[in-house]
Every structure is written in structure tokens, then in C-alpha cells.
């Protein structure tokens, strides 16, 4: 059974930073995409960033390029999202997701991902 557990959310002021973690447990494969998504109240869940764990290639939504960095620690089976220069519009529930046995560029569309964590809340105040 695959489990994804997010942590690291919290409340910060605009301009601050947070680092989210996503720990993967259970059955896993080396070639997969791990993605971060977010959902604000009343809005659709949107892709933020993704990483191809087989080679480390990363992908970002335009809204977070230059501010967020996705990374991985394969030994710990953990994916991180470093969020800098946070803005009030980054406020959302952040979810980690996994896409198994993928080859090529990782998508950041939620419909592609089959495994999801429970989410961690990020609140940015102005």
C-alpha cells in the first residue's frame, strides 16, 4: 500500500519561507513523478511543481518559478518543496502526489496522478 504524508505547513508573513516535506512509504518504484499541488478555498486544485525521481528533472507552474524549488532525497523516500518569497495568494492546502512508472516530462495536471497525501495547510498573511 502506498502512503504519502505531507508536513511542514504553517503560517508565515508575506516574503517568508517554508519547506514542505512529503514522505513516501509502502511499495514504490524508481521511475515515477512526484508532484506538489495546491487548492485554495473555492478554487480548483492546481499543479505547483513536479520532479522525475528517476533523473531529477523538475517542472514548475509559471506562478511559482523562481520562488519554489522541488527536490528529493531518494534514500529517505522524501520529496521537498522549498517555498521562498511567499505571497498571500500562495495560501492553500498543499498536497503531495505520485505518478507511477512514468517516462518523460512530468505533468503537473492533477488528473495524471493516482496517489495522494492528505495535505498540509499553508497560510501567508500580508
mmCIF file with all atom_site columns, C-alpha atoms in Angstrom:
data_model
loop_
_atom_site.group_PDB
_atom_site.id
_atom_site.type_symbol
_atom_site.label_atom_id
_atom_site.label_alt_id
_atom_site.label_comp_id
_atom_site.label_asym_id
_atom_site.label_entity_id
_atom_site.label_seq_id
_atom_site.pdbx_PDB_ins_code
_atom_site.Cartn_x
_atom_site.Cartn_y
_atom_site.Cartn_z
_atom_site.occupancy
_atom_site.B_iso_or_equiv
_atom_site.pdbx_formal_charge
_atom_site.auth_seq_id
_atom_site.auth_comp_id
_atom_site.auth_asym_id
_atom_site.auth_atom_id
_atom_site.pdbx_PDB_model_num
ATOM 1   C CA . UNK A 1 1   ? 0.000   0.000  0.000   1.00 0.00 ? 1   UNK A CA 1
ATOM 2   C CA . UNK A 1 2   ? 1.298   3.423  -0.935  1.00 0.00 ? 2   UNK A CA 1
ATOM 3   C CA . UNK A 1 3   ? 1.142   6.253  1.573   1.00 0.00 ? 3   UNK A CA 1
ATOM 4   C CA . UNK A 1 4   ? 2.127   9.874  1.165   1.00 0.00 ? 4   UNK A CA 1
ATOM 5   C CA . UNK A 1 5   ? 2.398   12.065 4.250   1.00 0.00 ? 5   UNK A CA 1
ATOM 6   C CA . UNK A 1 6   ? 2.954   15.795 3.984   1.00 0.00 ? 6   UNK A CA 1
ATOM 7   C CA . UNK A 1 7   ? 4.370   18.015 6.697   1.00 0.00 ? 7   UNK A CA 1
ATOM 8   C CA . UNK A 1 8   ? 5.884   21.447 7.144   1.00 0.00 ? 8   UNK A CA 1
ATOM 9   C CA . UNK A 1 9   ? 2.908   23.693 6.557   1.00 0.00 ? 9   UNK A CA 1
ATOM 10  C CA . UNK A 1 10  ? 2.171   26.666 8.741   1.00 0.00 ? 10  UNK A CA 1
ATOM 11  C CA . UNK A 1 11  ? 1.532   30.380 8.875   1.00 0.00 ? 11  UNK A CA 1
ATOM 12  C CA . UNK A 1 12  ? 4.037   32.949 7.678   1.00 0.00 ? 12  UNK A CA 1
ATOM 13  C CA . UNK A 1 13  ? 4.088   36.569 6.663   1.00 0.00 ? 13  UNK A CA 1
ATOM 14  C CA . UNK A 1 14  ? 4.460   37.639 3.077   1.00 0.00 ? 14  UNK A CA 1
ATOM 15  C CA . UNK A 1 15  ? 8.065   37.370 1.962   1.00 0.00 ? 15  UNK A CA 1
ATOM 16  C CA . UNK A 1 16  ? 8.747   34.482 4.297   1.00 0.00 ? 16  UNK A CA 1
ATOM 17  C CA . UNK A 1 17  ? 9.714   30.882 3.578   1.00 0.00 ? 17  UNK A CA 1
ATOM 18  C CA . UNK A 1 18  ? 8.502   27.392 4.346   1.00 0.00 ? 18  UNK A CA 1
ATOM 19  C CA . UNK A 1 19  ? 9.724   23.934 3.413   1.00 0.00 ? 19  UNK A CA 1
ATOM 20  C CA . UNK A 1 20  ? 7.188   21.209 2.870   1.00 0.00 ? 20  UNK A CA 1
ATOM 21  C CA . UNK A 1 21  ? 8.084   17.538 3.066   1.00 0.00 ? 21  UNK A CA 1
ATOM 22  C CA . UNK A 1 22  ? 6.372   14.521 1.550   1.00 0.00 ? 22  UNK A CA 1
ATOM 23  C CA . UNK A 1 23  ? 7.342   11.120 2.906   1.00 0.00 ? 23  UNK A CA 1
ATOM 24  C CA . UNK A 1 24  ? 6.550   8.107  0.742   1.00 0.00 ? 24  UNK A CA 1
ATOM 25  C CA . UNK A 1 25  ? 6.036   4.698  2.319   1.00 0.00 ? 25  UNK A CA 1
ATOM 26  C CA . UNK A 1 26  ? 4.940   1.308  1.120   1.00 0.00 ? 26  UNK A CA 1
ATOM 27  C CA . UNK A 1 27  ? 5.501   -0.071 -2.353  1.00 0.00 ? 27  UNK A CA 1
ATOM 28  C CA . UNK A 1 28  ? 7.403   2.251  -4.626  1.00 0.00 ? 28  UNK A CA 1
ATOM 29  C CA . UNK A 1 29  ? 9.204   2.303  -7.967  1.00 0.00 ? 29  UNK A CA 1
ATOM 30  C CA . UNK A 1 30  ? 12.271  4.219  -9.067  1.00 0.00 ? 30  UNK A CA 1
ATOM 31  C CA . UNK A 1 31  ? 10.734  5.732  -12.192 1.00 0.00 ? 31  UNK A CA 1
ATOM 32  C CA . UNK A 1 32  ? 7.944   7.995  -11.109 1.00 0.00 ? 32  UNK A CA 1
ATOM 33  C CA . UNK A 1 33  ? 6.893   11.593 -10.896 1.00 0.00 ? 33  UNK A CA 1
ATOM 34  C CA . UNK A 1 34  ? 6.274   13.240 -7.564  1.00 0.00 ? 34  UNK A CA 1
ATOM 35  C CA . UNK A 1 35  ? 4.229   16.395 -7.638  1.00 0.00 ? 35  UNK A CA 1
ATOM 36  C CA . UNK A 1 36  ? 3.056   19.173 -5.402  1.00 0.00 ? 36  UNK A CA 1
ATOM 37  C CA . UNK A 1 37  ? -0.394  20.618 -5.853  1.00 0.00 ? 37  UNK A CA 1
ATOM 38  C CA . UNK A 1 38  ? -2.410  23.214 -4.005  1.00 0.00 ? 38  UNK A CA 1
ATOM 39  C CA . UNK A 1 39  ? -6.035  24.087 -3.536  1.00 0.00 ? 39  UNK A CA 1
ATOM 40  C CA . UNK A 1 40  ? -7.339  27.362 -2.196  1.00 0.00 ? 40  UNK A CA 1
ATOM 41  C CA . UNK A 1 41  ? -10.904 27.647 -0.877  1.00 0.00 ? 41  UNK A CA 1
ATOM 42  C CA . UNK A 1 42  ? -13.374 27.803 -3.733  1.00 0.00 ? 42  UNK A CA 1
ATOM 43  C CA . UNK A 1 43  ? -10.738 27.088 -6.365  1.00 0.00 ? 43  UNK A CA 1
ATOM 44  C CA . UNK A 1 44  ? -9.650  24.102 -8.394  1.00 0.00 ? 44  UNK A CA 1
ATOM 45  C CA . UNK A 1 45  ? -6.638  22.084 -7.319  1.00 0.00 ? 45  UNK A CA 1
ATOM 46  C CA . UNK A 1 46  ? -3.668  23.249 -9.365  1.00 0.00 ? 46  UNK A CA 1
ATOM 47  C CA . UNK A 1 47  ? -0.224  21.886 -10.044 1.00 0.00 ? 47  UNK A CA 1
ATOM 48  C CA . UNK A 1 48  ? 2.730   23.666 -8.490  1.00 0.00 ? 48  UNK A CA 1
ATOM 49  C CA . UNK A 1 49  ? 5.807   21.568 -9.208  1.00 0.00 ? 49  UNK A CA 1
ATOM 50  C CA . UNK A 1 50  ? 6.904   18.074 -10.133 1.00 0.00 ? 50  UNK A CA 1
ATOM 51  C CA . UNK A 1 51  ? 10.093  16.047 -10.150 1.00 0.00 ? 51  UNK A CA 1
ATOM 52  C CA . UNK A 1 52  ? 11.063  12.934 -12.077 1.00 0.00 ? 52  UNK A CA 1
ATOM 53  C CA . UNK A 1 53  ? 12.624  10.747 -9.415  1.00 0.00 ? 53  UNK A CA 1
ATOM 54  C CA . UNK A 1 54  ? 14.491  8.626  -11.933 1.00 0.00 ? 54  UNK A CA 1
ATOM 55  C CA . UNK A 1 55  ? 16.682  11.502 -13.075 1.00 0.00 ? 55  UNK A CA 1
ATOM 56  C CA . UNK A 1 56  ? 15.825  14.576 -11.055 1.00 0.00 ? 56  UNK A CA 1
ATOM 57  C CA . UNK A 1 57  ? 14.295  16.741 -13.788 1.00 0.00 ? 57  UNK A CA 1
ATOM 58  C CA . UNK A 1 58  ? 11.984  19.370 -12.362 1.00 0.00 ? 58  UNK A CA 1
ATOM 59  C CA . UNK A 1 59  ? 8.919   21.188 -13.635 1.00 0.00 ? 59  UNK A CA 1
ATOM 60  C CA . UNK A 1 60  ? 7.149   24.263 -12.299 1.00 0.00 ? 60  UNK A CA 1
ATOM 61  C CA . UNK A 1 61  ? 3.988   26.243 -12.762 1.00 0.00 ? 61  UNK A CA 1
ATOM 62  C CA . UNK A 1 62  ? 4.667   29.763 -14.040 1.00 0.00 ? 62  UNK A CA 1
ATOM 63  C CA . UNK A 1 63  ? 3.213   31.262 -10.870 1.00 0.00 ? 63  UNK A CA 1
ATOM 64  C CA . UNK A 1 64  ? 5.969   29.782 -8.683  1.00 0.00 ? 64  UNK A CA 1
ATOM 65  C CA . UNK A 1 65  ? 9.012   29.744 -10.978 1.00 0.00 ? 65  UNK A CA 1
ATOM 66  C CA . UNK A 1 66  ? 11.976  31.366 -9.306  1.00 0.00 ? 66  UNK A CA 1
ATOM 67  C CA . UNK A 1 67  ? 10.368  31.176 -5.864  1.00 0.00 ? 67  UNK A CA 1
ATOM 68  C CA . UNK A 1 68  ? 9.706   27.477 -5.252  1.00 0.00 ? 68  UNK A CA 1
ATOM 69  C CA . UNK A 1 69  ? 12.143  24.592 -5.563  1.00 0.00 ? 69  UNK A CA 1
ATOM 70  C CA . UNK A 1 70  ? 11.234  20.916 -5.604  1.00 0.00 ? 70  UNK A CA 1
ATOM 71  C CA . UNK A 1 71  ? 13.883  18.390 -4.591  1.00 0.00 ? 71  UNK A CA 1
ATOM 72  C CA . UNK A 1 72  ? 14.202  14.801 -3.445  1.00 0.00 ? 72  UNK A CA 1
ATOM 73  C CA . UNK A 1 73  ? 16.115  12.597 -1.057  1.00 0.00 ? 73  UNK A CA 1
ATOM 74  C CA . UNK A 1 74  ? 15.839  9.113  -2.530  1.00 0.00 ? 74  UNK A CA 1
ATOM 75  C CA . UNK A 1 75  ? 17.418  7.457  0.495   1.00 0.00 ? 75  UNK A CA 1
ATOM 76  C CA . UNK A 1 76  ? 14.695  8.916  2.702   1.00 0.00 ? 76  UNK A CA 1
ATOM 77  C CA . UNK A 1 77  ? 11.995  8.496  0.049   1.00 0.00 ? 77  UNK A CA 1
ATOM 78  C CA . UNK A 1 78  ? 11.089  12.107 0.652   1.00 0.00 ? 78  UNK A CA 1
ATOM 79  C CA . UNK A 1 79  ? 10.292  14.985 -1.671  1.00 0.00 ? 79  UNK A CA 1
ATOM 80  C CA . UNK A 1 80  ? 10.574  18.591 -0.584  1.00 0.00 ? 80  UNK A CA 1
ATOM 81  C CA . UNK A 1 81  ? 9.085   21.874 -1.688  1.00 0.00 ? 81  UNK A CA 1
ATOM 82  C CA . UNK A 1 82  ? 11.122  24.881 -0.639  1.00 0.00 ? 82  UNK A CA 1
ATOM 83  C CA . UNK A 1 83  ? 8.911   27.951 -0.864  1.00 0.00 ? 83  UNK A CA 1
ATOM 84  C CA . UNK A 1 84  ? 10.541  31.372 -0.733  1.00 0.00 ? 84  UNK A CA 1
ATOM 85  C CA . UNK A 1 85  ? 9.191   34.889 -1.192  1.00 0.00 ? 85  UNK A CA 1
ATOM 86  C CA . UNK A 1 86  ? 5.752   33.672 -0.244  1.00 0.00 ? 86  UNK A CA 1
ATOM 87  C CA . UNK A 1 87  ? 2.731   35.744 -1.220  1.00 0.00 ? 87  UNK A CA 1
ATOM 88  C CA . UNK A 1 88  ? -0.792  35.838 0.229   1.00 0.00 ? 88  UNK A CA 1
ATOM 89  C CA . UNK A 1 89  ? -2.016  34.194 -2.986  1.00 0.00 ? 89  UNK A CA 1
ATOM 90  C CA . UNK A 1 90  ? 0.102   31.142 -2.143  1.00 0.00 ? 90  UNK A CA 1
ATOM 91  C CA . UNK A 1 91  ? -2.291  30.432 0.721   1.00 0.00 ? 91  UNK A CA 1
ATOM 92  C CA . UNK A 1 92  ? -3.792  26.984 0.140   1.00 0.00 ? 92  UNK A CA 1
ATOM 93  C CA . UNK A 1 93  ? -3.837  23.378 1.202   1.00 0.00 ? 93  UNK A CA 1
ATOM 94  C CA . UNK A 1 94  ? -0.781  21.759 -0.344  1.00 0.00 ? 94  UNK A CA 1
ATOM 95  C CA . UNK A 1 95  ? -0.882  18.152 -1.476  1.00 0.00 ? 95  UNK A CA 1
ATOM 96  C CA . UNK A 1 96  ? 1.790   15.705 -2.494  1.00 0.00 ? 96  UNK A CA 1
ATOM 97  C CA . UNK A 1 97  ? 1.036   13.186 -5.236  1.00 0.00 ? 97  UNK A CA 1
ATOM 98  C CA . UNK A 1 98  ? 2.740   10.343 -7.074  1.00 0.00 ? 98  UNK A CA 1
ATOM 99  C CA . UNK A 1 99  ? 2.564   9.136  -10.666 1.00 0.00 ? 99  UNK A CA 1
ATOM 100 C CA . UNK A 1 100 ? 3.885   5.627  -11.145 1.00 0.00 ? 100 UNK A CA 1
ATOM 101 C CA . UNK A 1 101 ? 6.155   4.270  -13.885 1.00 0.00 ? 101 UNK A CA 1
ATOM 102 C CA . UNK A 1 102 ? 6.299   7.472  -15.887 1.00 0.00 ? 102 UNK A CA 1
ATOM 103 C CA . UNK A 1 103 ? 8.797   8.154  -18.667 1.00 0.00 ? 103 UNK A CA 1
ATOM 104 C CA . UNK A 1 104 ? 9.426   11.651 -19.976 1.00 0.00 ? 104 UNK A CA 1
ATOM 105 C CA . UNK A 1 105 ? 8.461   15.083 -18.755 1.00 0.00 ? 105 UNK A CA 1
ATOM 106 C CA . UNK A 1 106 ? 6.387   15.021 -15.609 1.00 0.00 ? 106 UNK A CA 1
ATOM 107 C CA . UNK A 1 107 ? 2.965   16.582 -15.940 1.00 0.00 ? 107 UNK A CA 1
ATOM 108 C CA . UNK A 1 108 ? 1.635   18.985 -13.354 1.00 0.00 ? 108 UNK A CA 1
ATOM 109 C CA . UNK A 1 109 ? -2.011  18.202 -14.071 1.00 0.00 ? 109 UNK A CA 1
ATOM 110 C CA . UNK A 1 110 ? -3.840  16.627 -11.166 1.00 0.00 ? 110 UNK A CA 1
ATOM 111 C CA . UNK A 1 111 ? -5.674  14.147 -13.385 1.00 0.00 ? 111 UNK A CA 1
ATOM 112 C CA . UNK A 1 112 ? -2.427  12.322 -14.136 1.00 0.00 ? 112 UNK A CA 1
ATOM 113 C CA . UNK A 1 113 ? -1.629  11.424 -10.537 1.00 0.00 ? 113 UNK A CA 1
ATOM 114 C CA . UNK A 1 114 ? -3.017  8.372  -8.811  1.00 0.00 ? 114 UNK A CA 1
ATOM 115 C CA . UNK A 1 115 ? -1.694  8.575  -5.257  1.00 0.00 ? 115 UNK A CA 1
ATOM 116 C CA . UNK A 1 116 ? -2.345  11.494 -2.948  1.00 0.00 ? 116 UNK A CA 1
ATOM 117 C CA . UNK A 1 117 ? -1.499  12.630 0.545   1.00 0.00 ? 117 UNK A CA 1
ATOM 118 C CA . UNK A 1 118 ? -3.872  14.294 2.981   1.00 0.00 ? 118 UNK A CA 1
ATOM 119 C CA . UNK A 1 119 ? -2.408  17.755 2.590   1.00 0.00 ? 119 UNK A CA 1
ATOM 120 C CA . UNK A 1 120 ? -0.774  20.399 4.741   1.00 0.00 ? 120 UNK A CA 1
ATOM 121 C CA . UNK A 1 121 ? -2.080  23.934 5.163   1.00 0.00 ? 121 UNK A CA 1
ATOM 122 C CA . UNK A 1 122 ? -0.010  26.956 4.164   1.00 0.00 ? 122 UNK A CA 1
ATOM 123 C CA . UNK A 1 123 ? -1.255  30.407 5.168   1.00 0.00 ? 123 UNK A CA 1
ATOM 124 C CA . UNK A 1 124 ? 0.533   33.577 4.086   1.00 0.00 ? 124 UNK A CA 1
ATOM 125 C CA . UNK A 1 125 ? -0.535  36.842 5.663   1.00 0.00 ? 125 UNK A CA 1
ATOM 126 C CA . UNK A 1 126 ? 0.083   40.294 4.208   1.00 0.00 ? 126 UNK A CA 1
#
